[in-house]
Tab-separated table of C-alpha atoms and ligand atoms in Angstrom:
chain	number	residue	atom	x	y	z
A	158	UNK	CA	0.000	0.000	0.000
A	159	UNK	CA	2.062	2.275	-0.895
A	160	UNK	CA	1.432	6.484	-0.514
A	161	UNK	CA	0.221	8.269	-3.201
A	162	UNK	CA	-1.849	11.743	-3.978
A	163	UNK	CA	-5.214	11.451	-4.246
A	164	UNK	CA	-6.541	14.662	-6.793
A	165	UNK	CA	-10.673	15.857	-4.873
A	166	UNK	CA	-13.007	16.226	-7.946
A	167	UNK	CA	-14.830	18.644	-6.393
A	168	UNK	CA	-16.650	19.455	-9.527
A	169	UNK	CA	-20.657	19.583	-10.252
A	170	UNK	CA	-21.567	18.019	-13.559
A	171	UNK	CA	-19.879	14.610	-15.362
A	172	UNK	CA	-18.768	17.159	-18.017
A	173	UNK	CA	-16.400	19.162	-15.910
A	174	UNK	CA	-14.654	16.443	-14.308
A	175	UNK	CA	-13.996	14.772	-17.775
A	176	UNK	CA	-12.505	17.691	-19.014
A	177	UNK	CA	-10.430	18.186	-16.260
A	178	UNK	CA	-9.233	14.603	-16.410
A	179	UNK	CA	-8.932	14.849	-20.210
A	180	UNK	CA	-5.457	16.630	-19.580
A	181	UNK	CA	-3.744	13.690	-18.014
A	182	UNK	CA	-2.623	11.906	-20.465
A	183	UNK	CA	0.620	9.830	-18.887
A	184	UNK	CA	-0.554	9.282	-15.585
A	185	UNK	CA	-4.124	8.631	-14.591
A	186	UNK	CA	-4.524	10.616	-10.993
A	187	UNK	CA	-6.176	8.570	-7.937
A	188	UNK	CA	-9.399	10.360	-7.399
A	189	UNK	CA	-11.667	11.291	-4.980
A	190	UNK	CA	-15.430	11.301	-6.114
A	191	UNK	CA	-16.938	13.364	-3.292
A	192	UNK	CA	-21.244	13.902	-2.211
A	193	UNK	CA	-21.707	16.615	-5.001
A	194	UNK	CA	-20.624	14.712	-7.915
A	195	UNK	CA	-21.912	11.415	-7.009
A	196	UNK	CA	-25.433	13.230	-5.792
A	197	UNK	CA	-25.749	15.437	-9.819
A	198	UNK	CA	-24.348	12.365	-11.450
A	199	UNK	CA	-25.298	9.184	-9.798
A	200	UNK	CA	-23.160	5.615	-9.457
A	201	UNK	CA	-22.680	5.820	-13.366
A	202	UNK	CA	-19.819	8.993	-12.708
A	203	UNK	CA	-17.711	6.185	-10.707
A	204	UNK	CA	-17.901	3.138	-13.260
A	205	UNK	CA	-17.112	5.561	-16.182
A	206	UNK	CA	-13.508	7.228	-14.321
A	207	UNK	CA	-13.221	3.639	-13.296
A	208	UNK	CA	-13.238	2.318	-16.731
A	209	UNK	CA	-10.765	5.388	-17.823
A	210	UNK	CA	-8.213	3.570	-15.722
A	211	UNK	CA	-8.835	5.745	-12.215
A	212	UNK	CA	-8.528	4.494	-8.398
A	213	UNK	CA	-11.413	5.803	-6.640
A	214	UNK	CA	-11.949	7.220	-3.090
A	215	UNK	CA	-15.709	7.350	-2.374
A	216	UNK	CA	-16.406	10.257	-0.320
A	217	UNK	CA	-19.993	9.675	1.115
A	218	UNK	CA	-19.336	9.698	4.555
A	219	UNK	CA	-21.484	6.815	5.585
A	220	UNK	CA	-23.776	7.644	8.919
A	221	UNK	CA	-27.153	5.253	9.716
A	222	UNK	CA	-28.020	2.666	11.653
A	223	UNK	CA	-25.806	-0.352	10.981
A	224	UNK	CA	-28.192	-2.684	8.807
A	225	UNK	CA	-28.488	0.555	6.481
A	226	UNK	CA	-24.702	1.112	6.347
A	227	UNK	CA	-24.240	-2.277	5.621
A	228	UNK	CA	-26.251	-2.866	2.810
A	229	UNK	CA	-25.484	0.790	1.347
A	230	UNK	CA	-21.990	-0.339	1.624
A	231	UNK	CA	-22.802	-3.488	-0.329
A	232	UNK	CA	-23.834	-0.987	-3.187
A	233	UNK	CA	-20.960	0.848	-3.435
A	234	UNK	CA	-18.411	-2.639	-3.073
A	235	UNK	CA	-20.283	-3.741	-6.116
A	236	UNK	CA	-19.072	-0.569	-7.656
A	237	UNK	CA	-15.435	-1.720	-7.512
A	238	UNK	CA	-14.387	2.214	-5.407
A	239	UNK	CA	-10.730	1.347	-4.196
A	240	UNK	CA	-11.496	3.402	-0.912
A	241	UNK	CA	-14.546	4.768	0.871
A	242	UNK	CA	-15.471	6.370	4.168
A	243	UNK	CA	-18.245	6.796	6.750
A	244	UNK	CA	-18.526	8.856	10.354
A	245	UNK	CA	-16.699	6.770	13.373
A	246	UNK	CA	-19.420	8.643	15.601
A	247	UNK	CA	-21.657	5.260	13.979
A	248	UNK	CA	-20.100	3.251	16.887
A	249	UNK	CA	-18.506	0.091	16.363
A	250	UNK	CA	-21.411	-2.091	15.723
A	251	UNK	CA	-22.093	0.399	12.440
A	252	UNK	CA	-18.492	0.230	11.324
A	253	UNK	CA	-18.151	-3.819	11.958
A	254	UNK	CA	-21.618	-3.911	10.189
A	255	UNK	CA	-19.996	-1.758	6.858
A	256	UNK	CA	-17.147	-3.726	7.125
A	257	UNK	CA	-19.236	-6.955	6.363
A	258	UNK	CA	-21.352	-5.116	3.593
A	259	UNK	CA	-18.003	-4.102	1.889
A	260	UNK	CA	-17.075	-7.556	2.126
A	261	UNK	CA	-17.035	-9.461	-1.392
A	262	UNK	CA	-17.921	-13.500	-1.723
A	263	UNK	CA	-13.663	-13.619	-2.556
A	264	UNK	CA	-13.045	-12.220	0.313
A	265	UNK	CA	-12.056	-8.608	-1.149
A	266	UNK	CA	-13.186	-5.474	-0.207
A	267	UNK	CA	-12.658	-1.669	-0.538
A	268	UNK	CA	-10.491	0.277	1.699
A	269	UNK	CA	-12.767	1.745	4.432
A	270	UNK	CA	-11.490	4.132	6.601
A	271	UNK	CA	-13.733	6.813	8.825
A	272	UNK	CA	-14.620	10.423	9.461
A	273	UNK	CA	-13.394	11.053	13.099
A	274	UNK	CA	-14.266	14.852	13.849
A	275	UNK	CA	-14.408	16.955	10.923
A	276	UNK	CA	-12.359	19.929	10.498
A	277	UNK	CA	-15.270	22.499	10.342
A	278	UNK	CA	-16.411	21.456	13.872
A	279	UNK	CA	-13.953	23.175	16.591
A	280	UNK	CA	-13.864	22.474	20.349
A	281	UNK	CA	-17.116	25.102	21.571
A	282	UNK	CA	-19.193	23.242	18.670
A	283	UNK	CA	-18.116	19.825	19.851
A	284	UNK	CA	-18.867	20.676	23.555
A	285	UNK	CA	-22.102	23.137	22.795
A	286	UNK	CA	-23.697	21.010	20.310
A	287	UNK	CA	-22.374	17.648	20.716
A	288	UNK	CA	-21.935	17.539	24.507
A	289	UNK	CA	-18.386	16.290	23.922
A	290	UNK	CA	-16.461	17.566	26.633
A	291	UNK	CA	-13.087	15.911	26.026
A	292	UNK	CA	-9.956	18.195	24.372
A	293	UNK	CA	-10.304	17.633	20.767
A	294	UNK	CA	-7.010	15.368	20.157
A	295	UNK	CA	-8.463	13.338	22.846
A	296	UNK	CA	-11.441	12.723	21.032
A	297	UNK	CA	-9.600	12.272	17.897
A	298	UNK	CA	-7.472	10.217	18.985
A	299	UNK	CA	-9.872	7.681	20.847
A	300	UNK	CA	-12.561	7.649	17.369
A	301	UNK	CA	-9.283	6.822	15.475
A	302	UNK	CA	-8.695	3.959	18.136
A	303	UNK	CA	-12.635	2.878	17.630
A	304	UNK	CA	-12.142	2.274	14.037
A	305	UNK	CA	-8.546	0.527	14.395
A	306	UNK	CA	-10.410	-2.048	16.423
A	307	UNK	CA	-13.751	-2.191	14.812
A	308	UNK	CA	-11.217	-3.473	11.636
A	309	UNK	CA	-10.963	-0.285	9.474
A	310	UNK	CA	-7.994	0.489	7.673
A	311	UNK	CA	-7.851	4.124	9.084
A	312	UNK	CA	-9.313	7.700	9.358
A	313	UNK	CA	-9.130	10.747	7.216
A	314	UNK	CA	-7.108	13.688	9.562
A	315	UNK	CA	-5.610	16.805	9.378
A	316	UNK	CA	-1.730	16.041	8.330
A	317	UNK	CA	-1.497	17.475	12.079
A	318	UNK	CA	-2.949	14.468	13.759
A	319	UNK	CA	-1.408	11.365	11.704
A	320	UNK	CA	2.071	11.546	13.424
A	321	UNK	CA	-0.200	10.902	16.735
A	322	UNK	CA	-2.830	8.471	14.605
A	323	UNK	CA	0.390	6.495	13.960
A	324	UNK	CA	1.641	6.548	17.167
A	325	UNK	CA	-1.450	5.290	18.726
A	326	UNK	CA	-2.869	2.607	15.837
A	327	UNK	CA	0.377	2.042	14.212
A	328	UNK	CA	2.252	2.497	11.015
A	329	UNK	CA	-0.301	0.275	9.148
A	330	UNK	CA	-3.141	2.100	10.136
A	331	UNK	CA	-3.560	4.624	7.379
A	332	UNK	CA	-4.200	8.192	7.538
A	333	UNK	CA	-5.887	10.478	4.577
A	334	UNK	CA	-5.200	13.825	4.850
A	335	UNK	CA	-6.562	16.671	3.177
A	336	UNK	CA	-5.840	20.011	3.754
A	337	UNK	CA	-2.387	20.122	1.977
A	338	UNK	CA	-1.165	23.774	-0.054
A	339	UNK	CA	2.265	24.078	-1.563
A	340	UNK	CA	4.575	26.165	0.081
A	341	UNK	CA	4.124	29.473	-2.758
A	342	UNK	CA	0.270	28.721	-3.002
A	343	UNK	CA	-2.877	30.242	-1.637
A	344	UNK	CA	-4.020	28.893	1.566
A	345	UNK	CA	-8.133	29.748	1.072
A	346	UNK	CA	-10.577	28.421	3.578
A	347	UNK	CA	-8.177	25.745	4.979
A	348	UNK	CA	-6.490	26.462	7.865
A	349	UNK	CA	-4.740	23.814	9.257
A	350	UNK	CA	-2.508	23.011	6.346
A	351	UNK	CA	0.450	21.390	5.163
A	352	UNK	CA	2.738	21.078	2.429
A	353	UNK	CA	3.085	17.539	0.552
A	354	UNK	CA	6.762	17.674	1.605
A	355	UNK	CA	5.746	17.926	5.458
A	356	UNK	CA	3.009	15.783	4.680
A	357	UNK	CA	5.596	12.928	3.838
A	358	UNK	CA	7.728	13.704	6.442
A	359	UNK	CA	5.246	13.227	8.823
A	360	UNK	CA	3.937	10.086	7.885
A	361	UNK	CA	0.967	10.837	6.289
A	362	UNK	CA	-0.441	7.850	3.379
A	363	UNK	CA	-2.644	9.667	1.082
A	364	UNK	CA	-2.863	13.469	0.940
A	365	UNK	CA	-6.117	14.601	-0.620
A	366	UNK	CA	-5.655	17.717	-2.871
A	367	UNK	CA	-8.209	19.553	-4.290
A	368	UNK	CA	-7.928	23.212	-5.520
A	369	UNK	CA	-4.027	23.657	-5.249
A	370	UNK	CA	-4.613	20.966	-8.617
A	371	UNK	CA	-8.212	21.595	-9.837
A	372	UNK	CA	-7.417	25.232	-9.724
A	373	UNK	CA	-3.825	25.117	-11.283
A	374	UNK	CA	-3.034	27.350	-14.430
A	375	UNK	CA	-1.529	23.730	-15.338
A	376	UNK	CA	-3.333	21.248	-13.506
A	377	UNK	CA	-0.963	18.490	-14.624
A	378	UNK	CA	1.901	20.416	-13.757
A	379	UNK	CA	0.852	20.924	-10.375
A	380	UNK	CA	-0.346	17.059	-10.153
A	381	UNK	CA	3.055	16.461	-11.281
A	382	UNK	CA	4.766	18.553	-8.593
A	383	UNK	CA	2.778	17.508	-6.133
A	384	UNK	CA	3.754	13.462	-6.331
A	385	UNK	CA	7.344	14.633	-6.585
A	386	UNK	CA	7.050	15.921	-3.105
A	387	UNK	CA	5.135	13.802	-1.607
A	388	UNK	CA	5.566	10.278	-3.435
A	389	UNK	CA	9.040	10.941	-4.274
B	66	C5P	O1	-9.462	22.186	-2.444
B	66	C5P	P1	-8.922	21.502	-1.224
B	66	C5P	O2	-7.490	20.983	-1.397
B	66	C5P	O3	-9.095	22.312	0.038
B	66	C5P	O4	-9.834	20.181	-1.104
B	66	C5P	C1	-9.761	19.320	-0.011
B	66	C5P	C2	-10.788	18.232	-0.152
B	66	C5P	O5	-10.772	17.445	1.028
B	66	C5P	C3	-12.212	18.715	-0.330
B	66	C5P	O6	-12.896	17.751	-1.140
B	66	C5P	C4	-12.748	18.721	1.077
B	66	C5P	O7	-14.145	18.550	1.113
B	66	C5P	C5	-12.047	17.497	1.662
B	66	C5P	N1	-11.930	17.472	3.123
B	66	C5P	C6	-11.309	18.479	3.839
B	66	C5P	N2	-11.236	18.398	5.221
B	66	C5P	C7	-11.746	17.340	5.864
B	66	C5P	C8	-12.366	16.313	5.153
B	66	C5P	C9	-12.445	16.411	3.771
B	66	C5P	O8	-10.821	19.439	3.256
B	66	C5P	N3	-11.617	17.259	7.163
């Protein structure tokens, strides 16, 4: 399993991603297929990039009760994604019951790795809304430990965290991280952000890159750049 960058198609209509994937022509990016795609375009969007020759992170962010997420995660295993996600907040029994959806008769199965807080929600919201009271690493950290023993393969996380995700579920466990800007680029609504060079150095396996790409003057360029510093 070896780390790669994974390009966010955050892009509204079947048309816009194909152009934009139209321009690689040498290497065909890992992709990440995220609500508003899959929602305008339906399960069609992830058999045609699949077909092109794409790996495929499904970002759906599974939440339900556990017979739901199981048999919504048999959907999308039929759909042959490479990687897909849902909320640890499901509790174990919902991630051991997507882990047996995912589950083909061969014994394959897509990554599946989970959702532990989300970036946009910051301590006061946690403890206001969510009557979380626990420091947010601490939370972090123990969701990340949830889904290490509930037999996930690991958690999406700021590039922050997967130093500490490491230390605490071990180098196998993988971390996705998004929130990654080259050093000369614009930082825009993300905050907590990264290079792909510190990414690397820090351990994380996938870094999930969206604009600093999608956004590019040469998007293959920047692709290009971007697995240079982080792949090597
Ligand atoms: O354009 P940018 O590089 O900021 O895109 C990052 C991608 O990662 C977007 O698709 C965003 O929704 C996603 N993401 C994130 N932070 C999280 C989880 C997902 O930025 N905590």
């Amino acid at each position: 399993m070896g780390k790669d960058v994974i390009v966010a198609c955050d892009f509204s209509s079947k048309a816009a991603v194909l152009g934009f994937l139209d321009r690689f022509k040498e290497r065909k990016p890992f992709v990440k297929i995220g609500m508003e795609l899959f929602y305008a375009e339906g399960p069609s969007i992830v058999r045609e990039l699949k077909t092109r020759g794409h790996r495929i992170f499904l970002d759906l962010k599974l939440h339900d009760i556990p017979n739901t997420v199981m048999k919504a995660m048999r959907v999308l295993s039929d759909l042959d994604v490479d990687m897909c996600n849902l909320h640890a907040a499901g509790t174990s029994a919902m991630m051991e019951a997507a882990l047996k959806g995912l589950t083909r008769a061969d014994g394959t199965r897509p990554l599946l790795i989970a959702v532990t807080q989300l970036t946009s929600t910051d301590q006061r919201s946690m403890e206001k809304d969510l009557l979380i009271r626990e420091p947010m690493d601490q939370v972090v950290m123990h969701y990340a430990r949830t889904a290490k023993e509930a037999g996930l393969d690991g958690v999406v996380c700021s590039p922050l965290e997967a130093g500490k995700v490491h230390e605490i579920c071990g180098a196998d466990f993988l971390t996705v991280t998004p929130g990654v800007r080259f050093a000369d680029g614009e930082a825009g609504d993300q905050k907590r952000i990264m290079t792909p060079t510190e990414a690397r150095s820090i351990g994380s396996d996938y870094i999930v890159v969206g604009r600093p790409i999608t956004a590019a003057a040469d998007p293959v360029e920047a692709y290009g750049r971007c697995v240079k510093e982080f792949v090597g």
